[in-house]
XYZ file of C-alpha atoms in Angstrom:
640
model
C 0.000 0.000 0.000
C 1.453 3.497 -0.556
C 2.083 6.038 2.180
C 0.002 9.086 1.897
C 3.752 11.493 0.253
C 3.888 8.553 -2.406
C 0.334 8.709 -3.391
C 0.217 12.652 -3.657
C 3.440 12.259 -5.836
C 2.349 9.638 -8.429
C -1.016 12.612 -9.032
C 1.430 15.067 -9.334
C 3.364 13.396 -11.858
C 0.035 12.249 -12.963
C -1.312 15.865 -14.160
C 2.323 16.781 -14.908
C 2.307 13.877 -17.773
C -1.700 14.678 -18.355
C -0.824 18.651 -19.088
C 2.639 17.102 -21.363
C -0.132 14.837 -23.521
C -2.366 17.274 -24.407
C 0.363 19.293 -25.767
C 2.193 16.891 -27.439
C 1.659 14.954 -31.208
C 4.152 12.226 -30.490
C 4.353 10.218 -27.296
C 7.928 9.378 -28.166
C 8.638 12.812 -27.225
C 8.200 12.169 -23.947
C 10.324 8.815 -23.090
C 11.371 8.428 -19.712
C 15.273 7.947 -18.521
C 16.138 4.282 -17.154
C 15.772 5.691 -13.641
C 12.657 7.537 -14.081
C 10.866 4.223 -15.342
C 12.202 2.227 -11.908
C 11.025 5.518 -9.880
C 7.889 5.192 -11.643
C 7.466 1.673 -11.857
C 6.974 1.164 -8.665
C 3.842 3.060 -7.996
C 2.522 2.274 -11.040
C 2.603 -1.417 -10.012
C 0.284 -0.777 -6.975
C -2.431 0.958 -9.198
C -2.251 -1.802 -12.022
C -2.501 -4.248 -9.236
C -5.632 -2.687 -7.878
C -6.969 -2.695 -11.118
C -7.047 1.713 -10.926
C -6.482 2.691 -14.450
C -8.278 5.553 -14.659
C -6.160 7.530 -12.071
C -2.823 6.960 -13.865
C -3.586 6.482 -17.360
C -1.681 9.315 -18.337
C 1.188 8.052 -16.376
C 0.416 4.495 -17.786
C 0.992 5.959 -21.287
C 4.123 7.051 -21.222
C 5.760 4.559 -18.867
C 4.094 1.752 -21.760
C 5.980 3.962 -25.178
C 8.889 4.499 -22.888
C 9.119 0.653 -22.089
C 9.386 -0.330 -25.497
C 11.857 2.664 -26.626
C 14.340 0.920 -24.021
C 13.729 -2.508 -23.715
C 11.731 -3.751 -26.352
C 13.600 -6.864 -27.490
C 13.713 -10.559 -28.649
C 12.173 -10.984 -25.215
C 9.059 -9.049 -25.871
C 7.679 -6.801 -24.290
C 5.316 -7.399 -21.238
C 8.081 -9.342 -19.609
C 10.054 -5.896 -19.455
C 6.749 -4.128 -18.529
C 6.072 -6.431 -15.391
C 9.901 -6.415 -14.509
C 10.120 -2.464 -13.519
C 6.624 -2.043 -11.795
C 7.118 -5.376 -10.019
C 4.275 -7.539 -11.032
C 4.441 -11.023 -12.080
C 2.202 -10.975 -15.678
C 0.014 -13.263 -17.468
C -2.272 -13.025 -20.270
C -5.018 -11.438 -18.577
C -3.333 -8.592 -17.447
C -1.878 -8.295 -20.812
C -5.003 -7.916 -22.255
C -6.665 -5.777 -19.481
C -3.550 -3.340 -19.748
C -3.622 -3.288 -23.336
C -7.356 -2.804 -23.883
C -7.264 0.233 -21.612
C -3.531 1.562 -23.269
C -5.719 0.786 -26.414
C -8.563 2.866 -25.426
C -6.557 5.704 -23.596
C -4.575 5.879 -26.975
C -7.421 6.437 -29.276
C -9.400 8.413 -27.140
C -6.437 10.882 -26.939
C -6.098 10.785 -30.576
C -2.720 8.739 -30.790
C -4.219 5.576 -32.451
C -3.823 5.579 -36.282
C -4.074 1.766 -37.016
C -6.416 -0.393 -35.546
C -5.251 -3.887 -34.881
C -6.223 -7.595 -33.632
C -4.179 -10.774 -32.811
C -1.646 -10.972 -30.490
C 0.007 -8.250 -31.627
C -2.653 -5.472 -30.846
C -1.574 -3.792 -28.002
C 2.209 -4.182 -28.484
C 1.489 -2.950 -32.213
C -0.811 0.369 -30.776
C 2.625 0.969 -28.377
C 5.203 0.972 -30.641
C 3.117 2.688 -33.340
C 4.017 5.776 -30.746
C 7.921 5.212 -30.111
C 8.897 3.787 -34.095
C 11.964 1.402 -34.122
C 13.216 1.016 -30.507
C 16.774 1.573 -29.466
C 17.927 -1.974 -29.093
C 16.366 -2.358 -32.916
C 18.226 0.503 -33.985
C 21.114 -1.421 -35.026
C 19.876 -4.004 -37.158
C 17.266 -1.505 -38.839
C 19.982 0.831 -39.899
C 22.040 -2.604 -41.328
C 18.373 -3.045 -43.338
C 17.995 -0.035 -44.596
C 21.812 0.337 -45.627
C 21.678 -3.018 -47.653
C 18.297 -2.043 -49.306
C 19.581 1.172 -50.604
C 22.878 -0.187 -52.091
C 21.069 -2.170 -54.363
C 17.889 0.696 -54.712
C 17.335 3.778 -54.173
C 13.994 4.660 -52.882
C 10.491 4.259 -55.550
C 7.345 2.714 -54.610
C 8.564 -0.257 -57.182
C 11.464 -0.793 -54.946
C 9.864 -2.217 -52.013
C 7.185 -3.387 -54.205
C 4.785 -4.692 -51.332
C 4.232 -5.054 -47.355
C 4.080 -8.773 -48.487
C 7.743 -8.522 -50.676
C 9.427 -6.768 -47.681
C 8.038 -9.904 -45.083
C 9.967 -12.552 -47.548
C 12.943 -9.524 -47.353
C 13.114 -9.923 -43.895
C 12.986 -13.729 -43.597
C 15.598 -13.961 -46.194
C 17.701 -12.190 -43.947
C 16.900 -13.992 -40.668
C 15.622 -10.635 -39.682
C 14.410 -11.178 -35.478
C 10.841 -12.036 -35.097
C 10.483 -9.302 -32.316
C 11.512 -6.766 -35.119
C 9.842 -8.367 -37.941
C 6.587 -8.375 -36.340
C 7.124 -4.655 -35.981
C 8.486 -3.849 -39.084
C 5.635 -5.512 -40.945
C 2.762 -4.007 -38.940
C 1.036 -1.115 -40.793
C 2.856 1.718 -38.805
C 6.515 -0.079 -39.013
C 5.965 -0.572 -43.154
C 4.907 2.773 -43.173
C 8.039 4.204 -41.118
C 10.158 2.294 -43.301
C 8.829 3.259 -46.406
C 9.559 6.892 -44.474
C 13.306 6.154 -43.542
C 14.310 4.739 -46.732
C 13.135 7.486 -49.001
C 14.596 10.081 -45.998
C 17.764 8.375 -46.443
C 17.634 7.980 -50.592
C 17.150 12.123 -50.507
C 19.857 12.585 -47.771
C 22.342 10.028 -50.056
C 21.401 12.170 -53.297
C 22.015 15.433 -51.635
C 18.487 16.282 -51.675
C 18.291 17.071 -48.240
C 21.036 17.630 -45.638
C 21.505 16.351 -42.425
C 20.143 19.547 -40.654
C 16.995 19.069 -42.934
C 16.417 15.268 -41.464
C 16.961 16.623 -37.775
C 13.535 19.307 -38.717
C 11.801 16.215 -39.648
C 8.812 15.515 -37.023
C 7.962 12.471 -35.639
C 11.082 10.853 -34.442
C 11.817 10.506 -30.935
C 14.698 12.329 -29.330
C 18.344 11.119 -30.362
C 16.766 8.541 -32.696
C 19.035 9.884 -35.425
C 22.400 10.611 -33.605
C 21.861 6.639 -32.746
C 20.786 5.441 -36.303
C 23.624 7.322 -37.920
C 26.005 5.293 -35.698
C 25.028 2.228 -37.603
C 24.353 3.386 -40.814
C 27.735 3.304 -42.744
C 26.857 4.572 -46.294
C 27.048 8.295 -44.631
C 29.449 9.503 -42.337
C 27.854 11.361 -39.874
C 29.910 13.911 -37.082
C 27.721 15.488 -34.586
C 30.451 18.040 -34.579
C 30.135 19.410 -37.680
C 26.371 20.097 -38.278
C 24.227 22.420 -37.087
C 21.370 20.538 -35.505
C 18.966 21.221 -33.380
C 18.623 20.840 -29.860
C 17.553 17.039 -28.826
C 14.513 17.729 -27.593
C 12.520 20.281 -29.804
C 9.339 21.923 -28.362
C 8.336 23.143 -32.145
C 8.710 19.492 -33.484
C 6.687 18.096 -30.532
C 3.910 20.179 -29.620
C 0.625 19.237 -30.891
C -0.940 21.878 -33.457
C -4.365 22.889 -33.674
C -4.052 22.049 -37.885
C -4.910 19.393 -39.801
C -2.334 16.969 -40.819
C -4.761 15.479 -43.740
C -4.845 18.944 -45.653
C -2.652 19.073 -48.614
C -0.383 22.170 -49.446
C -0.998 23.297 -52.720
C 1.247 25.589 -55.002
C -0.324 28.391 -57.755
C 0.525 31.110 -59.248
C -0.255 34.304 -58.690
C -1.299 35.257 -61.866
C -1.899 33.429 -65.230
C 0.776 32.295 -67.426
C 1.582 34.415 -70.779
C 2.098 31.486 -72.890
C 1.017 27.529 -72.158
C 3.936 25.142 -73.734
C 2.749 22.983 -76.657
C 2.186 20.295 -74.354
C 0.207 21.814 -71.779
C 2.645 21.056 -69.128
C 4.494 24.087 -68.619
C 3.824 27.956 -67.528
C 5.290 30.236 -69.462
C 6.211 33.912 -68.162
C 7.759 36.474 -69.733
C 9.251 39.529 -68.071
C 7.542 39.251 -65.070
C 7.432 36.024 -62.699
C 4.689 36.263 -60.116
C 4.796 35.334 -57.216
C 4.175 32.019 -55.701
C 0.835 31.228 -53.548
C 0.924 28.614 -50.778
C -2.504 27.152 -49.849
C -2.162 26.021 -45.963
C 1.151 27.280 -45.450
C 1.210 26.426 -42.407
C 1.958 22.704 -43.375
C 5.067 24.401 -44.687
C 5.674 26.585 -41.419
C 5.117 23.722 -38.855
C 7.800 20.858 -41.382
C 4.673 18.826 -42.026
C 5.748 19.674 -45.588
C 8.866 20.478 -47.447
C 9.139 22.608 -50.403
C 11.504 21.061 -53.385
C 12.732 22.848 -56.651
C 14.619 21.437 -59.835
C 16.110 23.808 -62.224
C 18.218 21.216 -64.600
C 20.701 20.454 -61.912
C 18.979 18.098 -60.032
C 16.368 18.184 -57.386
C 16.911 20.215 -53.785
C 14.894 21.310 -51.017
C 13.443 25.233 -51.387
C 13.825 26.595 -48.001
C 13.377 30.151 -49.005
C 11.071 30.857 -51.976
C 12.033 34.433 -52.560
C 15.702 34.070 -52.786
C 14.843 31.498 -55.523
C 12.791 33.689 -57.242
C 15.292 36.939 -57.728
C 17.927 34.357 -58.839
C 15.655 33.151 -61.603
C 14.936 36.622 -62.674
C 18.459 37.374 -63.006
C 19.102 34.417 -65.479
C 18.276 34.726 -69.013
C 16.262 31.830 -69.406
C 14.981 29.342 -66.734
C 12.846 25.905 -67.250
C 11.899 23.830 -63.611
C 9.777 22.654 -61.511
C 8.765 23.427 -57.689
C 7.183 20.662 -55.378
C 5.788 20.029 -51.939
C 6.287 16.355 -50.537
C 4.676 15.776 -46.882
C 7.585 14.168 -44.456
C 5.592 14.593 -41.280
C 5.583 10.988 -39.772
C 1.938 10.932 -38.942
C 0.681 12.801 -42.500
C -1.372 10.466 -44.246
C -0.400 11.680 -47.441
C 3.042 10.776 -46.915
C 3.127 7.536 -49.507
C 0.705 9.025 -51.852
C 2.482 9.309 -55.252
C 2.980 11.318 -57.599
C 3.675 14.588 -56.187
C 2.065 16.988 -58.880
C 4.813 19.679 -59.532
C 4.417 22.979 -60.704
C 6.391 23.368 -63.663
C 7.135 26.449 -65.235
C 9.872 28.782 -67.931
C 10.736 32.028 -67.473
C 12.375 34.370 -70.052
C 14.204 37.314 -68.949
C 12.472 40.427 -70.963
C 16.184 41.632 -69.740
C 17.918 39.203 -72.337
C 15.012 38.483 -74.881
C 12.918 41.127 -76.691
C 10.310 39.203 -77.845
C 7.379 40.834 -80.253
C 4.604 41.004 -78.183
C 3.384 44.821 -79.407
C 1.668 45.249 -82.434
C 3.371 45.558 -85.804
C 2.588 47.666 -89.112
C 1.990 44.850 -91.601
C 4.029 46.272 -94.550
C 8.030 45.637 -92.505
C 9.759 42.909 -91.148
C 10.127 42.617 -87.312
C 13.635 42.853 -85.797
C 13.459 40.357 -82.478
C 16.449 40.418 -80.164
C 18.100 37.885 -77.834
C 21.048 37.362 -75.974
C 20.933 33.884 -74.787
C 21.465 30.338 -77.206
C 18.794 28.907 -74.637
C 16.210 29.828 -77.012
C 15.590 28.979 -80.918
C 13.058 30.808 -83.167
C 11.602 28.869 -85.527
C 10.127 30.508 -88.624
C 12.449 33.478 -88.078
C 15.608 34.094 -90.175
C 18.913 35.339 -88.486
C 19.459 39.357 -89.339
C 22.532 40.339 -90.854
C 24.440 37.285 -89.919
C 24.166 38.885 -86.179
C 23.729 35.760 -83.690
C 21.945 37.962 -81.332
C 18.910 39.123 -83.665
C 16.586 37.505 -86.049
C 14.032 38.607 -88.492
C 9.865 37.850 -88.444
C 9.080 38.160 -91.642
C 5.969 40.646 -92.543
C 2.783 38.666 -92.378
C 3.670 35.744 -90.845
C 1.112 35.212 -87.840
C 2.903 33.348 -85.061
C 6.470 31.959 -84.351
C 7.203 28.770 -82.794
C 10.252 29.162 -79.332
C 11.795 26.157 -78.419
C 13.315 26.377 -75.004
C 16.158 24.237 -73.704
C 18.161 24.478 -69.932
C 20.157 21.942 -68.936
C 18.014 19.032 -68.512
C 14.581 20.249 -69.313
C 12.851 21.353 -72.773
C 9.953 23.030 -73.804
C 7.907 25.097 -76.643
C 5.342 27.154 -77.061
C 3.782 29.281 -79.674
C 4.106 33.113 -80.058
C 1.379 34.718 -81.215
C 2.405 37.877 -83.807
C 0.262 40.944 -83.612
C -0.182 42.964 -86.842
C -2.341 45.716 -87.774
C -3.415 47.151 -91.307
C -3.151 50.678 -92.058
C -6.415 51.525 -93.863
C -5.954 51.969 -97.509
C -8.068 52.940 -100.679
C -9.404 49.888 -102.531
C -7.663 49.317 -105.413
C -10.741 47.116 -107.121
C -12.858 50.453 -106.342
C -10.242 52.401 -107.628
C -10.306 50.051 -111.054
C -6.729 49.579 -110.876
C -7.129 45.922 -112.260
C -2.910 45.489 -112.396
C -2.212 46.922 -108.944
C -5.366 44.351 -107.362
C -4.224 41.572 -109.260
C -0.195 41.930 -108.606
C -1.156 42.206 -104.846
C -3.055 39.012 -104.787
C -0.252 37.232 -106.826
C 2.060 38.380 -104.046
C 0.147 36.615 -101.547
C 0.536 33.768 -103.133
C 4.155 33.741 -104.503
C 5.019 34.742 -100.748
C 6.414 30.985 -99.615
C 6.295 32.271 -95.937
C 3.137 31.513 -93.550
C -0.527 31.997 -94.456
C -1.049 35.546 -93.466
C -2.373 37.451 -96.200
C -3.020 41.002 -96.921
C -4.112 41.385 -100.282
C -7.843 42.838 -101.223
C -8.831 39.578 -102.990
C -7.870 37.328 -100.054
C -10.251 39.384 -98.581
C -13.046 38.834 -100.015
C -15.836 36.178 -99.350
C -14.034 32.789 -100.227
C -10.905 34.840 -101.103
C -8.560 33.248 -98.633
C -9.581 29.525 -99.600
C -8.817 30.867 -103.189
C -5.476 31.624 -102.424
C -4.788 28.971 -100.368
C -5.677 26.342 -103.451
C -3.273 28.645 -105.364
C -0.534 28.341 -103.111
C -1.225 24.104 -103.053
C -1.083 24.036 -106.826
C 2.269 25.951 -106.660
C 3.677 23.427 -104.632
C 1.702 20.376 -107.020
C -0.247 19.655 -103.894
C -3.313 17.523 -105.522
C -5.637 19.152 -102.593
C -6.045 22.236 -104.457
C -8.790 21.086 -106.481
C -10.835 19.693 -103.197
C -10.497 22.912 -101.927
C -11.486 25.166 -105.595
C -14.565 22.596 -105.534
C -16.198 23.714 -102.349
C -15.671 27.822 -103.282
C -18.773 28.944 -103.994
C -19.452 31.930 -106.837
C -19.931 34.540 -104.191
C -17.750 37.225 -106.076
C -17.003 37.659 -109.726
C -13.297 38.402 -108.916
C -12.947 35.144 -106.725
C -15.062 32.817 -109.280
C -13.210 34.183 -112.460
C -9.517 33.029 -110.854
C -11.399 29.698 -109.371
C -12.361 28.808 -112.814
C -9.192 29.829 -114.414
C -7.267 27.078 -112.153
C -9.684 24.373 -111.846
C -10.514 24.301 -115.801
C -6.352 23.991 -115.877
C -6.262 21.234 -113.275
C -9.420 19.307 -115.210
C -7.082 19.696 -118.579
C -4.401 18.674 -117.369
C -6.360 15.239 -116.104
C -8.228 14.650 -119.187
C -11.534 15.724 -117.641
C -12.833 17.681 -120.665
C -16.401 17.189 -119.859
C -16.362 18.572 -116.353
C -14.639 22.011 -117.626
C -18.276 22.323 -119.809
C -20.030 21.931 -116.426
C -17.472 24.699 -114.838
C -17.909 27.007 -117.793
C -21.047 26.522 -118.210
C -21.758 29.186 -115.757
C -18.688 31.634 -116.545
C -18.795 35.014 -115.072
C -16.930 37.268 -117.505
C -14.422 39.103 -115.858
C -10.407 40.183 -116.922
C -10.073 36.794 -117.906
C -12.107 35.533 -120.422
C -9.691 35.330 -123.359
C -7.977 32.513 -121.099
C -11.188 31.044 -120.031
C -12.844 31.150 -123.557
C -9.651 29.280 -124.769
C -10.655 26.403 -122.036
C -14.356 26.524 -123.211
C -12.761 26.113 -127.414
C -10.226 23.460 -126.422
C -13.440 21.423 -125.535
C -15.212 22.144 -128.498
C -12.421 21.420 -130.546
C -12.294 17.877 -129.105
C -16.016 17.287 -129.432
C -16.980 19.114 -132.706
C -18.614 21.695 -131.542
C -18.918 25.244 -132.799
C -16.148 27.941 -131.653
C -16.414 31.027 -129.632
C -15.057 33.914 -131.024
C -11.378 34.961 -128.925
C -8.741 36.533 -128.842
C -4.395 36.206 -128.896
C -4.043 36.550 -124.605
C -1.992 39.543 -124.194
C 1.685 38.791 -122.318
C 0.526 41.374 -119.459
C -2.872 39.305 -119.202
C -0.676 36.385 -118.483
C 1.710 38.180 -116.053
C -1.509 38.824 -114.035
C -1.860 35.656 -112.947
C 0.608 33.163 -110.614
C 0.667 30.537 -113.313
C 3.633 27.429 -112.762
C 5.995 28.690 -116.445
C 5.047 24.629 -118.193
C 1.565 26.046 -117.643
C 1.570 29.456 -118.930
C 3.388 27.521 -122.172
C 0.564 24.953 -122.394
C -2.480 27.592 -122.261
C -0.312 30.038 -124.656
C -0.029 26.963 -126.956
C -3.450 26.140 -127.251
C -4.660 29.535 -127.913
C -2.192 29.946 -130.953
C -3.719 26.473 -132.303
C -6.804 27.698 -131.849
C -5.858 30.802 -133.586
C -3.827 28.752 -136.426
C -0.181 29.778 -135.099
C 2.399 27.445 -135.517
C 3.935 26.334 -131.466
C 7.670 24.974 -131.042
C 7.312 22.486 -128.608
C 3.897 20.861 -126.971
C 2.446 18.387 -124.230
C 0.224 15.382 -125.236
C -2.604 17.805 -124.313
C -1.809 20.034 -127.742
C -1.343 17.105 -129.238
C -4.866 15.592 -128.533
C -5.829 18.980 -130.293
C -4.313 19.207 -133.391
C -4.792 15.416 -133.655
C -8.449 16.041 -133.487
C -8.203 18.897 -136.034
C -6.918 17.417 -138.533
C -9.424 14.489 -137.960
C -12.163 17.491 -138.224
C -10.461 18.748 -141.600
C -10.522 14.977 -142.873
C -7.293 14.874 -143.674
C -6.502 11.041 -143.876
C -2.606 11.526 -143.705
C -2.995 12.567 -140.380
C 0.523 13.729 -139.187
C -0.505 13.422 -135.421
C -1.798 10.220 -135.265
C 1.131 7.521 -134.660
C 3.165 10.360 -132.447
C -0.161 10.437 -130.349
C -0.365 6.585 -130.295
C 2.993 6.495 -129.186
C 2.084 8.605 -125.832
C -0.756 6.902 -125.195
C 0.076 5.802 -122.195
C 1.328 8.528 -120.814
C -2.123 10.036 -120.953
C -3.535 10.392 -117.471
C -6.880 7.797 -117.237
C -10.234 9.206 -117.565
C -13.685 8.387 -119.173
C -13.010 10.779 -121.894
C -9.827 9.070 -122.779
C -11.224 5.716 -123.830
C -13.952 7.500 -125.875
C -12.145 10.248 -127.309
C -8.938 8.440 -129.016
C -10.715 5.377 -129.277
C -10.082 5.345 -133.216
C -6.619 5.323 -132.570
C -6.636 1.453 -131.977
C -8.298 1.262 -135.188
């Protein structure tokens, strides 16, 4: 029984612990010395024995986590219990002890895992201390192994159930392995190794481990001892005190929040792939959603600028060192390390990734531009390349835009990482007299044929690309510059909408049905001719056909050279139409295509002129004809 002093002390110590608690997150905090547990042992023993939880639970608490920190061994652990409060145990007070450790535990909000089997109560104590000091030694020896052959990915230790055949291979000690394979030792292992992976690839520092919360006091100085892949000397870091009141208190926040990362403002730009921020001249600042996750070490802030990963412990010094440099492409992270933050093995951390380019070092268009000059863009850094733009005088430093071209593309490249993104180019018209108002037929038609001469982007400025359909026109003119065969899909769907813009449709699609043998379909298309500047070249179309069929002529003209100038014709072609309105007009042409031949073949087969000079040079080509309907029914008598 205890004397009257005793019992007034144990309910001192009692509120002393109860007051500790409430302001603690981690028991392990709070671990006893070797002579405080036999000092406290003692009187603990008589209220146990009396079966008087309630008036020492707090007591109870941490004489149980401190128990395990120093004793927990291949012996177990209620033998060590029993031995310093002097009871003799069995498995009834095992289980009354640990039901109301249990209980006390989650009722105080200690108690992340629940458990059952033989292990429950042992498993709820040592899911407050982590690996015990006497384990200490052969954990470090497991970690060290593991990460010589791996360094730390969820693939690594691929399952709970891969790291129990781990630690059999290894004759790891069943005291240990029952600990190490319970949900809270797997999930302070998982912890350890990927602390110890960061610390090995100079991600974080020894002073950064020592801010890490959760571990009990000295657990580190004692783990380094063993662990030989990094020399650790107490003397030469800057660590914090043992026991540190920040790292231990218990916080009013919550530790299941997440700290997310944004921007202040909007990017300028987006990368091609959607990943990536862009800013240019100005990089905003950098909001933290709960912060204080970041403030209390719950979470640690991480940045990778090309040279590898490291922890961002002040986000404004990072920030006026990026807007010094010319160029920058990275990423910044958060990654929880607190031991009791449920997000700790949650993968993947989503990074903010992000380029900045120095307005300092690159000029880049982003004004708007007179459309009649060239844009001069400077930039003093090889980090960037301009595609689309031309380098200016052999200068490195500057490049040209040409006029009318409506965006660049920038490819970005620093040190590791690469991006792109597309640069919008602003232009603006000056307003100007219409030249088709003005009836100056040359000075309309010459600007359109610029347009599509110019072999430089799609921007175009010319009055007939501005009419209804009048871009699509000169787009199909452009294709059949290049012999792109998706001109014609594209002069099939213009619509007569304008005189101008059907006249120069018919002129090239009437060419592109002659030159396929499609003699019948230029009737259809001229059929409906709107008489414009043109209509020497297009009435030489509609009396090619006639010609061929026997029909009666339209009355033309020679085209005029100017006429011809007009108009962005490939040279074979200009020859070709030029050739079959002098045959039509009974000049004599140099040199000809089958489809000349076809027509004076088909004259002289008019004029019945049996000696038909045409005839075996035309079977000779035959098959060099294109295919079409009218070719087998056309020169059908030439197989006669």
């Amino acid at each position: 029984m205890l004397e009257l002093k005793e019992y007034r002390r144990i309910m001192d110590i009692e509120r002393e612990y109860k007051g500790r608690i409430e302001n603690t997150s981690y028991l392990n905090s709070l671990i006893l010395t070797e002579d405080e547990i036999w000092d406290i042992g003692k009187y603990l023993g008589y209220f146990i024995s009396n079966n008087d939880f309630k008036r020492i639970e707090n007591v109870l608490l941490v004489y149980s986590v401190s128990i395990a920190y120093h004793y927990y061994d291949d012996t177990g652990y209620w033998p060590h219990f029993y031995k310093y409060c002097g009871l003799t145990g069995n498995i009834v007070y095992n289980e009354e002890i640990g039901q109301v450790i249990e209980f006390v535990l989650m009722n105080k909000g200690y108690l992340e895992f629940n458990r059952v089997g033989p292990f429950r109560y042992v498993g709820a104590i040592l899911e407050q201390t982590g690996i015990t000091k006497r384990s200490i030694p052969i954990f470090a020896e497991i970690v060290r192994t593991t990460l010589g052959k791996n360094s730390y990915r969820r693939n690594d230790i691929k399952s709970k159930t891969d790291f129990k055949y781990y630690l059999e291979s290894i004759n790891c000690p069943d005291y240990l392995k029952k600990y190490l394979i319970d949900e809270s030792g797997w999930k302070f292992t998982i912890q350890v190794f990927k602390i110890m992976d960061y610390l090995n690839k100079k991600i974080l520092t020894i002073e950064d481990i020592f801010e890490i919360r959760g571990f009990y006091p000295g657990f580190w100085e004692e783990f380094f001892k063993y662990f030989h892949l990094y020399k650790f000397d107490k003397r030469k870091v800057n660590i914090s005190p043992i026991i540190d009141r920040g790292k231990t208190e218990k916080q009013v926040f919550d530790f299941n929040k997440e700290l997310t990362l944004r921007w202040a403002s909007k990017p300028d730009y987006m990368s091609e792939d959607g990943k990536y921020n862009i800013f240019y001249s100005k990089l905003p600042e950098l909001n933290i959603e709960n912060k204080y996750l970041l403030d209390n070490k719950i979470y640690f802030l991480f940045y990778d600028i090309g040279s590898g990963p490291q922890r961002l412990k002040d986000v404004d010094r990072l920030m006026n060192y990026i807007k010094e440099e010319p160029c920058t492409i990275g990423k910044i992270w958060a990654e929880p390390f607190d031991r009791r933050n449920t997000k700790f093995d949650t993968e993947p951390f989503k990074p903010l990734k992000f380029c900045y380019i120095s307005k300092k070092h690159t000029k880049l268009p982003i004004s708007k531009y007179k459309d009649e000059k060239d844009i001069i863009l400077e930039s003093n850094t090889d980090k960037l390349e301009f595609i689309g733009c031309f380098k200016y005088k052999d200068n490195p430093n500057f490049y040209m835009i040409p006029k009318g071209l409506e965006k660049i593309k920038i490819k970005v490249k620093h040190y590791k990482y690469s991006t792109s993104f597309i640069l919008p180019i602003k232009w603006i018209s000056e307003p100007r007299t219409s030249l088709r108002k003005a009836n100056n037929k040359e000075g309309l038609y010459e600007e359109w044929k610029e347009d599509v001469l110019n072999k430089r982007g799609m921007f175009f400025k010319s009055e007939i690309a501005s009419l209804p359909e009048g871009k699509n026109l000169t787009r199909a003119w452009k294709l059949y510059r290049n012999n792109n065969i998706k001109a014609i899909g594209i002069l099939k769907n213009i619509k007569g909408v304008d005189k101008i813009v059907d006249e120069l449709k018919q002129i090239l699609i009437c060419l592109l049905y002659l030159k396929n043998f499609r003699i019948n379909i230029i009737e259809d298309e001229i059929g409906r001719y709107a008489e414009g500047n043109f209509a020497d070249i297009l009435l030489t179309y509609k009396n090619y056909r006639s010609i061929i069929y026997g029909d009666k002529l339209i009355s033309s003209s020679l085209i005029k050279e100017d006429v011809f100038n007009l108009i962005p014709f490939l040279k074979e072609d200009k020859e070709l139409i030029k050739n079959i309105n002098y045959i039509i007009h009974n000049k004599k042409i140099d040199n000809y295509s089958w489809v000349e031949l076809v027509l004076m073949y088909k004259i002289e087969v008019k004029e019945g002129n049996r000696n038909n000079i045409y005839r075996d040079e035309l079977k000779r080509i035959y098959k060099y004809i294109p295919d079409s309907p009218e070719k087998g029914e056309l020169l059908k008598d030439l197989h006669k």
